[in-house]
Structure formats: structure tokens, C-alpha cells
């Protein structure tokens, strides 16, 4: 079931996001695994430690993790910039199944693209997606990413993308 996501707010990951973020990942695990590599059972077992590690990486400027939060505090999506180095980072994102198809991913990726250029001082973003994920390919195209060539992601064929900021 879809829901109105127009009021979802992009927020930089904080310690207090942990419960809602874990719920988001658990509720959408099968949905995500249909189009992207599964995080694996260890991710869920060790979530508290992983969340703390992600916050430490963010504090060090290695990564920037963002969540999309609705008015009730529920996480509807996430957009991450990882492996930040030399003015570049890799973009990754996922949106809850019940919030899909409403433009939330495109809006969030565009917001993070602007943060990457302004707040984080980046000059390039990279992304990858599989061929069997047309929604993700469409989001990247709408956000201005350009295909760079074939890749394999967890054994599945796909495309790499780049965006100069």
C-alpha cells in the first residue's frame, strides 16, 4: 500500500534513528533482496554495533548517511554517500516498498546530490545498479547520472554511473 511521502524529511543519520532504521530494514528485507544484494543475517544480529560504526565513519567524514523520515518518525528510505575520498563518493539508496513509486527516491537523491556539492565539497558521485532494477536506473537518470559501462553486482549484470558535480 502506498502512502503520501511528500512530507518525508531528509536527515543526517543520528543515534536516535536506530530503532526506526532497523524496523525499516527488517520490514523491507525481502523487497530489497529482489533487486539488490541482501545484507545478510549478521547485519540484523549486529545492527547496534553497525549503527555505531556508521556514525563513527560519518563523524570521520568517510561516509555520510541520510534517512528519509515521515511525520511519525518512521524511516521511509535512506540515501548514503560512502567511501568519500579525493572529492568523490559512491551513492547508494533504498526506499520502503510502501513508499515506492511516488518520486521519493528521485527527490532524495537530488537532495543528497546538492549536499554532496555544497556541504560535503564533493565533485563527483558514482553509483551502480543491476539491469533488473529499472526503477533505480530511472532515478539515476533523472538525477543526472550518466552510464559508464557494464559491471557485475553480487554476480548480477548491471551498469556503473557517474555524475560530475
Short mmCIF file of C-alpha atoms in Angstrom, two decimals:
data_model
loop_
_atom_site.label_atom_id
_atom_site.label_comp_id
_atom_site.label_asym_id
_atom_site.label_seq_id
_atom_site.Cartn_x
_atom_site.Cartn_y
_atom_site.Cartn_z
CA UNK A 1 0.00 0.00 0.00
CA UNK A 2 1.39 3.44 -0.92
CA UNK A 3 1.31 6.36 1.39
CA UNK A 4 1.82 10.07 0.94
CA UNK A 5 5.53 10.71 1.24
CA UNK A 6 5.52 14.39 0.35
CA UNK A 7 6.41 15.43 3.90
CA UNK A 8 9.31 12.96 4.30
CA UNK A 9 12.36 14.85 5.51
CA UNK A 10 15.96 14.01 4.66
CA UNK A 11 18.00 13.86 7.86
CA UNK A 12 21.64 13.09 8.55
CA UNK A 13 21.85 9.80 10.45
CA UNK A 14 21.79 10.15 14.25
CA UNK A 15 21.97 7.69 17.15
CA UNK A 16 18.23 8.02 17.83
CA UNK A 17 17.36 6.85 14.30
CA UNK A 18 18.50 3.29 15.17
CA UNK A 19 15.12 1.73 16.12
CA UNK A 20 13.25 3.16 13.12
CA UNK A 21 16.10 2.31 10.76
CA UNK A 22 16.25 -1.29 11.96
CA UNK A 23 12.48 -1.60 11.55
CA UNK A 24 12.76 -0.20 8.00
CA UNK A 25 15.47 -2.71 7.06
CA UNK A 26 13.61 -5.67 8.62
CA UNK A 27 10.22 -4.79 7.09
CA UNK A 28 11.68 -4.33 3.62
CA UNK A 29 14.35 -7.05 3.57
CA UNK A 30 12.63 -9.33 1.04
CA UNK A 31 11.61 -6.38 -1.13
CA UNK A 32 15.18 -5.07 -1.26
CA UNK A 33 16.69 -8.52 -1.85
CA UNK A 34 14.64 -8.85 -5.03
CA UNK A 35 16.74 -6.14 -6.70
CA UNK A 36 19.93 -5.58 -4.64
CA UNK A 37 22.26 -7.85 -2.68
CA UNK A 38 20.84 -8.89 0.71
CA UNK A 39 22.58 -7.51 3.78
CA UNK A 40 22.70 -10.97 5.38
CA UNK A 41 21.61 -12.17 8.81
CA UNK A 42 24.69 -10.77 10.57
CA UNK A 43 23.61 -7.24 9.66
CA UNK A 44 20.43 -7.64 11.68
CA UNK A 45 22.06 -9.50 14.58
CA UNK A 46 24.81 -6.91 14.89
CA UNK A 47 22.75 -3.85 13.99
CA UNK A 48 23.53 -1.81 17.14
CA UNK A 49 27.28 -2.16 16.65
CA UNK A 50 27.00 -1.48 12.92
CA UNK A 51 24.91 1.63 13.56
CA UNK A 52 27.57 2.93 15.97
CA UNK A 53 30.29 2.16 13.43
CA UNK A 54 28.39 4.03 10.72
CA UNK A 55 28.07 7.07 12.98
CA UNK A 56 31.84 6.94 13.65
CA UNK A 57 32.53 6.78 9.89
CA UNK A 58 30.25 9.77 9.39
CA UNK A 59 31.99 11.70 12.17
CA UNK A 60 35.33 10.97 10.46
CA UNK A 61 34.00 12.21 7.09
CA UNK A 62 34.46 8.79 5.45
CA UNK A 63 30.73 8.42 4.74
CA UNK A 64 27.53 10.43 5.02
CA UNK A 65 24.36 8.51 5.86
CA UNK A 66 20.90 10.03 5.40
CA UNK A 67 17.44 8.77 6.28
CA UNK A 68 14.06 9.87 4.97
CA UNK A 69 11.74 10.27 7.94
CA UNK A 70 8.00 10.86 7.88
CA UNK A 71 5.98 12.93 10.35
CA UNK A 72 5.55 9.90 12.64
CA UNK A 73 9.31 9.25 12.80
CA UNK A 74 9.16 6.21 10.50
CA UNK A 75 12.10 5.73 8.15
CA UNK A 76 10.85 5.54 4.56
CA UNK A 77 14.23 5.43 2.88
CA UNK A 78 17.91 6.05 3.08
CA UNK A 79 20.50 7.69 0.84
CA UNK A 80 24.16 7.14 1.60
CA UNK A 81 27.45 8.52 0.35
CA UNK A 82 30.19 6.01 1.07
CA UNK A 83 33.93 5.81 0.51
CA UNK A 84 34.32 9.58 0.46
CA UNK A 85 37.82 10.37 -0.83
CA UNK A 86 39.50 12.76 -3.25
CA UNK A 87 36.27 14.69 -3.88
CA UNK A 88 34.31 11.59 -4.83
CA UNK A 89 31.86 9.17 -3.20
CA UNK A 90 29.62 6.25 -4.08
CA UNK A 91 25.88 6.86 -3.83
CA UNK A 92 23.52 4.17 -2.56
CA UNK A 93 19.82 4.41 -1.77
CA UNK A 94 16.74 2.39 -0.95
CA UNK A 95 13.09 3.27 -0.36
CA UNK A 96 10.47 1.28 1.54
CA UNK A 97 8.16 -0.81 -0.61
CA UNK A 98 5.07 1.03 0.60
CA UNK A 99 6.64 4.40 -0.31
CA UNK A 100 7.89 3.34 -3.76
CA UNK A 101 6.62 4.88 -6.97
CA UNK A 102 5.92 8.32 -5.54
CA UNK A 103 9.12 10.13 -6.52
CA UNK A 104 10.68 9.86 -3.07
CA UNK A 105 13.94 8.26 -4.28
CA UNK A 106 14.40 10.83 -7.05
CA UNK A 107 13.76 13.73 -4.69
CA UNK A 108 16.09 12.32 -2.03
CA UNK A 109 18.89 11.55 -4.49
CA UNK A 110 18.65 15.09 -5.84
CA UNK A 111 18.81 16.49 -2.30
CA UNK A 112 21.88 14.40 -1.47
CA UNK A 113 23.44 15.40 -4.80
CA UNK A 114 23.12 19.05 -3.74
CA UNK A 115 24.51 18.31 -0.26
CA UNK A 116 27.43 16.46 -1.86
CA UNK A 117 28.35 19.52 -3.89
CA UNK A 118 27.72 22.16 -1.25
CA UNK A 119 28.01 20.83 2.31
CA UNK A 120 30.44 17.97 1.62
CA UNK A 121 32.57 19.62 -1.09
CA UNK A 122 32.44 16.66 -3.46
CA UNK A 123 32.97 16.96 -7.21
CA UNK A 124 31.84 13.51 -8.36
CA UNK A 125 29.37 10.79 -7.40
CA UNK A 126 29.40 7.19 -8.59
CA UNK A 127 26.60 4.63 -8.45
CA UNK A 128 25.83 1.10 -9.67
CA UNK A 129 22.65 -0.82 -10.27
CA UNK A 130 21.61 -4.08 -11.85
CA UNK A 131 19.82 -4.34 -15.18
CA UNK A 132 16.83 -5.94 -13.45
CA UNK A 133 16.28 -2.78 -11.38
CA UNK A 134 14.68 -0.35 -13.86
CA UNK A 135 13.37 1.92 -11.09
CA UNK A 136 16.89 2.55 -9.82
CA UNK A 137 18.20 3.18 -13.33
CA UNK A 138 15.39 5.73 -13.83
CA UNK A 139 16.20 7.51 -10.56
CA UNK A 140 19.86 7.83 -11.54
CA UNK A 141 18.96 9.16 -15.00
CA UNK A 142 16.52 11.72 -13.54
CA UNK A 143 19.23 12.87 -11.11
CA UNK A 144 21.68 13.47 -13.97
CA UNK A 145 23.91 10.39 -13.70
CA UNK A 146 25.49 9.07 -16.90
CA UNK A 147 26.08 5.38 -17.59
CA UNK A 148 29.77 4.46 -17.71
CA UNK A 149 29.67 0.78 -18.64
CA UNK A 150 28.82 -2.74 -17.64
CA UNK A 151 29.51 -4.07 -14.13
CA UNK A 152 28.63 -7.11 -12.06
CA UNK A 153 26.98 -6.55 -8.71
CA UNK A 154 26.86 -9.61 -6.47
CA UNK A 155 27.12 -11.74 -9.60
CA UNK A 156 24.33 -9.91 -11.42
CA UNK A 157 24.89 -7.83 -14.57
CA UNK A 158 24.39 -4.10 -14.29
CA UNK A 159 25.67 -0.64 -15.11
CA UNK A 160 28.01 1.82 -13.44
CA UNK A 161 27.12 5.51 -13.38
CA UNK A 162 28.90 8.77 -12.69
CA UNK A 163 27.79 12.34 -12.03
CA UNK A 164 30.10 15.34 -12.14
CA UNK A 165 29.02 17.97 -9.63
#
